[in-house]
PDB file of C-alpha atoms in Angstrom:
ATOM      1  CA  MET Q 111      -7.823  46.398 -10.289  1.00 96.00           C
ATOM      2  CA  LEU Q 112      -8.383  49.546  -8.261  1.00 96.00           C
ATOM      3  CA  SER Q 113     -11.929  49.929  -6.919  1.00 98.00           C
ATOM      4  CA  ILE Q 114     -13.063  53.178  -5.335  1.00 98.00           C
ATOM      5  CA  ARG Q 115     -16.377  53.765  -3.551  1.00 98.00           C
ATOM      6  CA  ILE Q 116     -17.403  57.333  -2.737  1.00 97.00           C
ATOM      7  CA  ASP Q 117     -20.296  58.087  -0.408  1.00 96.00           C
ATOM      8  CA  GLN Q 118     -22.469  61.198  -0.268  1.00 95.00           C
ATOM      9  CA  PHE Q 119     -20.212  62.960   2.246  1.00 96.00           C
ATOM     10  CA  GLU Q 120     -17.349  63.324  -0.257  1.00 95.00           C
ATOM     11  CA  PHE Q 121     -19.458  65.470  -2.599  1.00 94.00           C
ATOM     12  CA  ASP Q 122     -20.037  69.221  -2.316  1.00 91.00           C
ATOM     13  CA  TYR Q 123     -23.700  68.788  -1.321  1.00 91.00           C
ATOM     14  CA  PRO Q 124     -24.194  65.686   0.879  1.00 93.00           C
ATOM     15  CA  ASP Q 125     -27.975  66.194   0.895  1.00 93.00           C
ATOM     16  CA  ALA Q 126     -27.997  65.223  -2.797  1.00 92.00           C
ATOM     17  CA  GLU Q 127     -27.279  61.634  -1.653  1.00 95.00           C
ATOM     18  CA  GLU Q 128     -24.832  61.001  -4.484  1.00 96.00           C
ATOM     19  CA  LYS Q 129     -22.672  57.917  -4.604  1.00 97.00           C
ATOM     20  CA  LEU Q 130     -19.991  56.895  -7.044  1.00 98.00           C
ATOM     21  CA  GLU Q 131     -18.216  53.643  -7.878  1.00 98.00           C
ATOM     22  CA  ILE Q 132     -15.076  53.697 -10.012  1.00 98.00           C
ATOM     23  CA  ASP Q 133     -13.126  50.612 -11.078  1.00 98.00           C
ATOM     24  CA  VAL Q 134      -9.860  50.992 -12.998  1.00 98.00           C
ATOM     25  CA  SER Q 135      -7.773  48.208 -14.501  1.00 98.00           C
ATOM     26  CA  LYS Q 136      -4.767  48.354 -16.773  1.00 96.00           C
ATOM     27  CA  ARG Q 137      -5.024  46.474 -20.042  1.00 95.00           C
ATOM     28  CA  SER Q 138      -2.994  43.320 -19.712  1.00 94.00           C
ATOM     29  CA  ARG Q 139      -2.993  39.759 -20.933  1.00 93.00           C
ATOM     30  CA  TYR Q 140      -4.361  38.726 -17.560  1.00 93.00           C
ATOM     31  CA  PRO Q 141      -6.907  39.393 -16.147  1.00 94.00           C
ATOM     32  CA  HIS Q 142      -8.304  42.034 -18.544  1.00 95.00           C
ATOM     33  CA  PRO Q 143      -7.038  41.697 -22.127  1.00 95.00           C
ATOM     34  CA  ASP Q 144     -10.196  43.290 -23.553  1.00 96.00           C
ATOM     35  CA  VAL Q 145     -13.287  45.247 -22.561  1.00 97.00           C
ATOM     36  CA  LYS Q 146     -15.483  42.143 -22.264  1.00 96.00           C
ATOM     37  CA  ALA Q 147     -13.130  40.587 -19.697  1.00 97.00           C
ATOM     38  CA  PHE Q 148     -13.074  43.831 -17.703  1.00 97.00           C
ATOM     39  CA  ALA Q 149     -16.848  44.209 -17.927  1.00 97.00           C
ATOM     40  CA  GLY Q 150     -17.290  40.619 -16.822  1.00 97.00           C
ATOM     41  CA  SER Q 151     -15.262  41.361 -13.689  1.00 96.00           C
ATOM     42  CA  THR Q 152     -17.132  44.552 -12.845  1.00 97.00           C
ATOM     43  CA  ILE Q 153     -20.737  44.179 -14.052  1.00 97.00           C
ATOM     44  CA  GLY Q 154     -21.032  40.430 -14.538  1.00 95.00           C
ATOM     45  CA  VAL Q 155     -20.568  38.058 -17.455  1.00 94.00           C
ATOM     46  CA  PRO Q 156     -24.175  38.187 -18.776  1.00 93.00           C
ATOM     47  CA  ALA Q 157     -24.088  42.010 -18.988  1.00 93.00           C
ATOM     48  CA  ALA Q 158     -20.591  41.937 -20.491  1.00 93.00           C
ATOM     49  CA  SER Q 159     -21.755  39.701 -23.318  1.00 93.00           C
ATOM     50  CA  ALA Q 160     -24.436  42.281 -24.198  1.00 93.00           C
ATOM     51  CA  LEU Q 161     -22.360  45.479 -24.121  1.00 96.00           C
ATOM     52  CA  PRO Q 162     -23.895  48.251 -26.217  1.00 96.00           C
ATOM     53  CA  GLU Q 163     -21.930  49.654 -29.146  1.00 97.00           C
ATOM     54  CA  PRO Q 164     -19.397  52.237 -27.947  1.00 98.00           C
ATOM     55  CA  VAL Q 165     -19.563  55.953 -28.661  1.00 98.00           C
ATOM     56  CA  PRO Q 166     -16.690  58.443 -28.394  1.00 97.00           C
ATOM     57  CA  PHE Q 167     -16.447  59.868 -24.881  1.00 97.00           C
ATOM     58  CA  TYR Q 168     -16.996  63.414 -26.174  1.00 96.00           C
ATOM     59  CA  ARG Q 169     -20.569  62.402 -27.105  1.00 96.00           C
ATOM     60  CA  VAL Q 170     -21.507  61.409 -23.525  1.00 95.00           C
ATOM     61  CA  ALA Q 171     -24.006  63.878 -22.079  1.00 90.00           C
ATOM     62  CA  GLU Q 172     -22.469  64.286 -18.603  1.00 92.00           C
ATOM     63  CA  ARG Q 173     -18.841  64.203 -19.749  1.00 95.00           C
ATOM     64  CA  GLY Q 174     -17.915  67.395 -17.840  1.00 95.00           C
ATOM     65  CA  SER Q 175     -18.869  66.082 -14.406  1.00 95.00           C
ATOM     66  CA  ILE Q 176     -17.593  62.598 -15.275  1.00 97.00           C
ATOM     67  CA  SER Q 177     -14.176  64.027 -16.181  1.00 97.00           C
ATOM     68  CA  GLU Q 178     -14.158  66.138 -13.022  1.00 97.00           C
ATOM     69  CA  TYR Q 179     -15.011  63.200 -10.744  1.00 97.00           C
ATOM     70  CA  LEU Q 180     -12.557  60.844 -12.454  1.00 98.00           C
ATOM     71  CA  GLU Q 181      -9.764  63.364 -11.853  1.00 97.00           C
ATOM     72  CA  ARG Q 182     -10.877  64.241  -8.325  1.00 97.00           C
ATOM     73  CA  PHE Q 183     -11.454  60.744  -6.968  1.00 97.00           C
ATOM     74  CA  ALA Q 184      -9.356  58.394  -9.148  1.00 97.00           C
ATOM     75  CA  ARG Q 185      -6.650  60.678 -10.586  1.00 97.00           C
ATOM     76  CA  VAL Q 186      -7.690  59.734 -14.127  1.00 97.00           C
ATOM     77  CA  ASP Q 187      -7.019  62.623 -16.512  1.00 96.00           C
ATOM     78  CA  VAL Q 188      -9.495  62.834 -19.385  1.00 96.00           C
ATOM     79  CA  PRO Q 189      -8.394  65.005 -22.344  1.00 93.00           C
ATOM     80  CA  ARG Q 190     -10.726  67.856 -23.313  1.00 85.00           C
ATOM     81  CA  HIS Q 191     -11.846  66.397 -26.674  1.00 90.00           C
ATOM     82  CA  CYS Q 192     -11.581  62.734 -25.829  1.00 95.00           C
ATOM     83  CA  ASP Q 193     -12.575  60.057 -28.350  1.00 96.00           C
ATOM     84  CA  TRP Q 194     -12.116  57.024 -26.076  1.00 98.00           C
ATOM     85  CA  ALA Q 195     -14.622  54.264 -26.809  1.00 98.00           C
ATOM     86  CA  THR Q 196     -17.349  54.467 -24.187  1.00 98.00           C
ATOM     87  CA  HIS Q 197     -20.061  51.893 -23.538  1.00 98.00           C
ATOM     88  CA  ILE Q 198     -23.136  53.546 -22.010  1.00 97.00           C
ATOM     89  CA  LEU Q 199     -24.755  51.011 -19.675  1.00 97.00           C
ATOM     90  CA  SER Q 200     -27.601  53.137 -18.324  1.00 93.00           C
ATOM     91  CA  GLU Q 201     -30.361  54.928 -20.167  1.00 87.00           C
ATOM     92  CA  GLU Q 202     -29.938  58.709 -20.186  1.00 83.00           C
ATOM     93  CA  SER Q 203     -31.328  59.729 -16.799  1.00 89.00           C
ATOM     94  CA  TRP Q 204     -30.999  62.497 -14.216  1.00 90.00           C
ATOM     95  CA  ASP Q 205     -30.294  60.046 -11.387  1.00 95.00           C
ATOM     96  CA  GLU Q 206     -27.765  57.587 -12.853  1.00 96.00           C
ATOM     97  CA  VAL Q 207     -24.745  57.440 -15.152  1.00 97.00           C
ATOM     98  CA  HIS Q 208     -23.147  54.034 -15.765  1.00 97.00           C
ATOM     99  CA  LEU Q 209     -20.299  53.678 -18.278  1.00 97.00           C
ATOM    100  CA  ILE Q 210     -17.328  51.607 -19.264  1.00 98.00           C
ATOM    101  CA  ILE Q 211     -14.578  53.728 -20.772  1.00 98.00           C
ATOM    102  CA  CYS Q 212     -11.789  52.170 -22.860  1.00 98.00           C
ATOM    103  CA  MET Q 213      -8.676  54.276 -22.351  1.00 97.00           C
ATOM    104  CA  PRO Q 214      -5.579  53.532 -24.450  1.00 96.00           C
ATOM    105  CA  ASP Q 215      -3.894  51.660 -21.574  1.00 96.00           C
ATOM    106  CA  ALA Q 216      -6.728  50.941 -19.119  1.00 97.00           C
ATOM    107  CA  PHE Q 217     -10.436  50.336 -18.632  1.00 98.00           C
ATOM    108  CA  VAL Q 218     -12.701  52.349 -16.325  1.00 98.00           C
ATOM    109  CA  ARG Q 219     -16.146  51.527 -14.982  1.00 98.00           C
ATOM    110  CA  TYR Q 220     -17.928  54.644 -13.759  1.00 98.00           C
ATOM    111  CA  HIS Q 221     -21.237  54.371 -11.924  1.00 98.00           C
ATOM    112  CA  TRP Q 222     -22.712  57.539 -10.395  1.00 97.00           C
ATOM    113  CA  SER Q 223     -26.167  57.697  -8.886  1.00 97.00           C
ATOM    114  CA  THR Q 224     -28.323  59.787  -6.586  1.00 95.00           C
ATOM    115  CA  SER Q 225     -31.422  58.964  -4.629  1.00 89.00           C
ATOM    116  CA  ALA Q 226     -32.364  62.581  -3.901  1.00 74.00           C
TER     117      ALA Q 226
END
């Protein structure tokens, strides 16, 4: 699994106190054959057992900035009208976005937040 941590100084406006965590793992028999196994590794087993129903990525409110940051920091290319199953882990909020995205060949955990 590839885990990337980005601090506020990598963003265009460091005063916004943004931070971003991205975890990427290829789908494989071991250690992540399915989304629950991946979620268990990244957010914990109790949270993984209670994953919300997925929605298509194109229905995620902040998909533009999410796509931009995934490309910029993790080299993950998200198609324009992407229907990847996406589990939204955080309530819709201005200061946090937490998702698990099920790509065809990999899983991504995306957790952006700001304290500004």
